[in-house]
Amino acid sequence: MPSGLPFAPHVVMDLLSLLDRCIALETGASEVYGLLAERFADDGELEELWRSMATDERRHAHKLATWRALVAAEHPDHRASTSGFADAVTALEGFVAHARAEARRCTTADAAFALALALETSELDAIYTQLLQSSPIARFPDLAETVRSETAGHHAALLRIVQARSRDDGNLLRAALLATHGDDGVIE
């Protein structure tokens, strides 16, 4: 990059590639929660939480796959390109792979909470909701409503259990930070 530029140029990515990568990310997040459900099968409350969160992430992947099918049906010359997502998606791919490995080794509720809170405070939901909002399958007129609809339920369930059961100050702090973002992703 030439010196003196105040910004890095955005990498342009075709929409199908971006959707493929984001579907894989949402599927990976679902796998993390599925692994946690298996690890905590002897704790009904935690198993239920992790299974519910895995289901939510699978729904996210399904919605993106629905949009992908619509894009794939378009003539290739009419398909959109995107920019501004490549670096964040690449970083998330590494993070989700790491989270999957951590979930396989997870032995304590607090370690599981830390992993879930890291996922839920990553850019994964932000990218997902931005993509969903810009798709033809968006249900709401603005991004705040989409964020609320797509994330508030599982965030609330996670926060309730973390606040009731965690003994780790870092988890409690991260949960408090997630809670301050409210249902619309905006810090209150």
Coordinates of C-alpha atoms in Angstrom, one line a residue:
M1 CA 0.0 0.0 0.0
P2 CA 1.4 3.4 -0.9
S3 CA 2.4 5.5 2.1
G4 CA 0.3 8.4 3.1
L5 CA -3.1 6.6 2.5
P6 CA -5.3 7.0 5.6
F7 CA -7.0 3.7 5.0
A8 CA -6.4 0.3 3.6
P9 CA -8.2 -0.5 0.4
H10 CA -11.1 -2.9 0.8
V11 CA -10.9 -6.3 -0.8
V12 CA -13.8 -6.9 -3.2
M13 CA -15.4 -10.3 -2.8
D14 CA -18.3 -11.7 -4.9
L15 CA -21.5 -12.1 -2.9
L16 CA -21.6 -15.9 -3.4
S17 CA -18.1 -16.3 -1.9
L18 CA -19.0 -14.1 1.1
L19 CA -22.2 -15.9 1.7
D20 CA -20.4 -19.3 1.5
R21 CA -17.9 -18.2 4.0
C22 CA -20.5 -16.8 6.4
I23 CA -22.7 -19.9 6.1
A24 CA -19.6 -21.9 7.1
L25 CA -19.0 -19.5 10.1
E26 CA -22.6 -19.8 11.3
T27 CA -22.4 -23.6 10.9
G28 CA -19.1 -23.6 12.8
A29 CA -20.6 -21.6 15.6
S30 CA -23.5 -24.1 15.7
E31 CA -20.9 -26.9 16.0
V32 CA -19.2 -25.2 18.9
Y33 CA -22.5 -25.0 20.8
G34 CA -23.3 -28.6 19.8
L35 CA -20.0 -29.7 21.2
L36 CA -20.7 -27.8 24.4
A37 CA -24.1 -29.5 24.7
E38 CA -22.3 -32.9 24.4
R39 CA -19.7 -31.9 27.0
F40 CA -22.4 -30.8 29.5
A41 CA -25.0 -33.5 28.8
D42 CA -25.1 -34.3 32.5
D43 CA -26.3 -30.7 33.3
G44 CA -29.8 -30.3 31.9
E45 CA -29.8 -26.5 32.1
L46 CA -26.5 -26.1 30.3
E47 CA -27.3 -28.8 27.7
E48 CA -30.6 -27.0 26.9
L49 CA -28.8 -23.6 26.6
W50 CA -26.1 -25.0 24.3
R51 CA -28.6 -27.0 22.1
S52 CA -30.8 -23.9 21.8
M53 CA -27.9 -21.7 20.8
A54 CA -26.7 -24.3 18.3
T55 CA -30.2 -24.3 16.8
D56 CA -30.2 -20.5 16.5
E57 CA -26.8 -20.6 14.7
R58 CA -28.1 -23.3 12.3
R59 CA -31.1 -21.0 11.6
H60 CA -28.7 -18.2 10.8
A61 CA -26.8 -20.5 8.4
H62 CA -30.1 -21.6 6.8
K63 CA -31.2 -18.0 6.2
L64 CA -27.9 -17.1 4.6
A65 CA -28.2 -20.3 2.5
T66 CA -31.7 -19.2 1.3
W67 CA -30.3 -15.9 0.2
R68 CA -27.3 -17.7 -1.5
A69 CA -29.7 -19.8 -3.5
L70 CA -31.5 -16.6 -4.8
V71 CA -28.1 -15.1 -5.7
A72 CA -26.9 -18.3 -7.4
A73 CA -30.1 -18.3 -9.6
E74 CA -29.2 -14.8 -10.9
H75 CA -27.3 -14.4 -14.2
P76 CA -23.6 -14.3 -13.2
D77 CA -23.2 -10.8 -14.8
H78 CA -25.9 -9.4 -12.5
R79 CA -24.4 -10.7 -9.2
A80 CA -23.3 -8.2 -6.6
S81 CA -19.9 -7.8 -5.2
T82 CA -19.1 -6.7 -1.6
S83 CA -16.2 -5.0 0.1
G84 CA -15.3 -4.4 3.7
F85 CA -15.9 -7.9 5.0
A86 CA -12.8 -9.9 3.9
D87 CA -10.5 -9.1 6.9
A88 CA -13.2 -9.6 9.5
V89 CA -14.4 -12.9 7.9
T90 CA -10.9 -14.2 7.7
A91 CA -10.3 -13.4 11.4
L92 CA -13.6 -15.0 12.3
E93 CA -12.7 -18.2 10.4
G94 CA -9.6 -18.5 12.6
F95 CA -11.5 -17.7 15.7
V96 CA -14.3 -20.2 15.0
A97 CA -11.8 -23.0 14.3
H98 CA -10.1 -22.2 17.6
A99 CA -13.4 -22.1 19.4
R100 CA -14.3 -25.5 18.0
A101 CA -11.0 -26.9 19.3
E102 CA -11.6 -25.3 22.7
A103 CA -15.1 -26.7 22.9
R104 CA -13.8 -30.2 22.5
R105 CA -11.5 -29.7 25.5
C106 CA -14.0 -27.7 27.7
T107 CA -14.4 -29.2 31.1
T108 CA -16.0 -26.4 33.3
A109 CA -19.1 -24.3 33.0
D110 CA -17.0 -21.1 33.3
A111 CA -14.7 -22.2 30.4
A112 CA -17.9 -22.9 28.3
F113 CA -19.3 -19.5 29.3
A114 CA -16.1 -17.8 28.3
L115 CA -16.1 -19.5 25.0
A116 CA -19.8 -18.6 24.3
L117 CA -19.3 -15.0 25.4
A118 CA -16.3 -14.7 23.1
L119 CA -18.4 -15.9 20.2
E120 CA -21.4 -13.7 21.0
T121 CA -19.2 -10.6 21.4
S122 CA -17.3 -11.3 18.2
E123 CA -18.2 -9.7 14.9
L124 CA -20.1 -12.9 13.9
D125 CA -23.6 -11.6 14.7
A126 CA -22.8 -8.1 13.4
I127 CA -21.8 -9.5 10.0
Y128 CA -24.7 -11.9 9.9
T129 CA -27.3 -9.2 10.7
Q130 CA -25.8 -6.8 8.2
L131 CA -25.9 -9.4 5.5
L132 CA -29.4 -10.5 6.4
Q133 CA -30.6 -6.9 6.5
S134 CA -29.3 -6.2 3.0
S135 CA -30.9 -9.4 1.6
P136 CA -34.3 -9.8 -0.1
I137 CA -35.4 -12.0 2.8
A138 CA -35.0 -9.2 5.4
R139 CA -38.2 -9.0 7.5
F140 CA -37.6 -5.7 9.1
P141 CA -37.2 -2.2 7.8
D142 CA -34.1 -1.3 9.8
L143 CA -30.9 -3.0 11.1
A144 CA -31.8 -2.4 14.8
E145 CA -35.0 -4.5 14.4
T146 CA -33.0 -7.2 12.6
V147 CA -30.4 -7.3 15.3
R148 CA -33.0 -7.5 18.0
S149 CA -35.0 -10.2 16.3
E150 CA -31.9 -12.4 15.4
T151 CA -29.8 -12.1 18.6
A152 CA -31.8 -10.9 21.6
G153 CA -33.3 -14.3 22.5
H154 CA -30.1 -16.3 22.7
H155 CA -28.2 -13.4 24.3
A156 CA -30.8 -13.2 27.0
A157 CA -30.7 -16.9 27.8
L158 CA -26.9 -16.9 27.9
L159 CA -26.8 -13.8 30.1
R160 CA -29.3 -15.2 32.5
I161 CA -27.4 -18.4 33.0
V162 CA -24.0 -16.7 33.2
Q163 CA -25.2 -14.2 35.7
A164 CA -26.7 -17.0 37.8
R165 CA -24.0 -19.5 37.6
S166 CA -20.6 -18.0 36.7
R167 CA -18.0 -17.4 39.4
D168 CA -15.5 -16.0 37.0
D169 CA -15.1 -12.2 37.1
G170 CA -14.0 -12.0 33.5
N171 CA -17.2 -13.8 32.4
L172 CA -19.4 -11.6 34.5
L173 CA -17.7 -8.5 33.0
R174 CA -18.0 -9.8 29.5
A175 CA -21.7 -10.6 30.2
A176 CA -22.3 -7.1 31.5
L177 CA -20.7 -5.6 28.4
L178 CA -22.9 -7.8 26.2
A179 CA -26.0 -6.8 28.2
T180 CA -25.2 -3.0 27.8
H181 CA -25.5 -3.4 24.1
G182 CA -29.2 -4.0 24.5
D183 CA -31.3 -5.8 21.9
D184 CA -30.4 -3.5 19.1
G185 CA -26.6 -3.8 19.3
V186 CA -26.3 -0.2 20.5
I187 CA -24.6 0.6 23.9
E188 CA -27.2 2.0 26.2

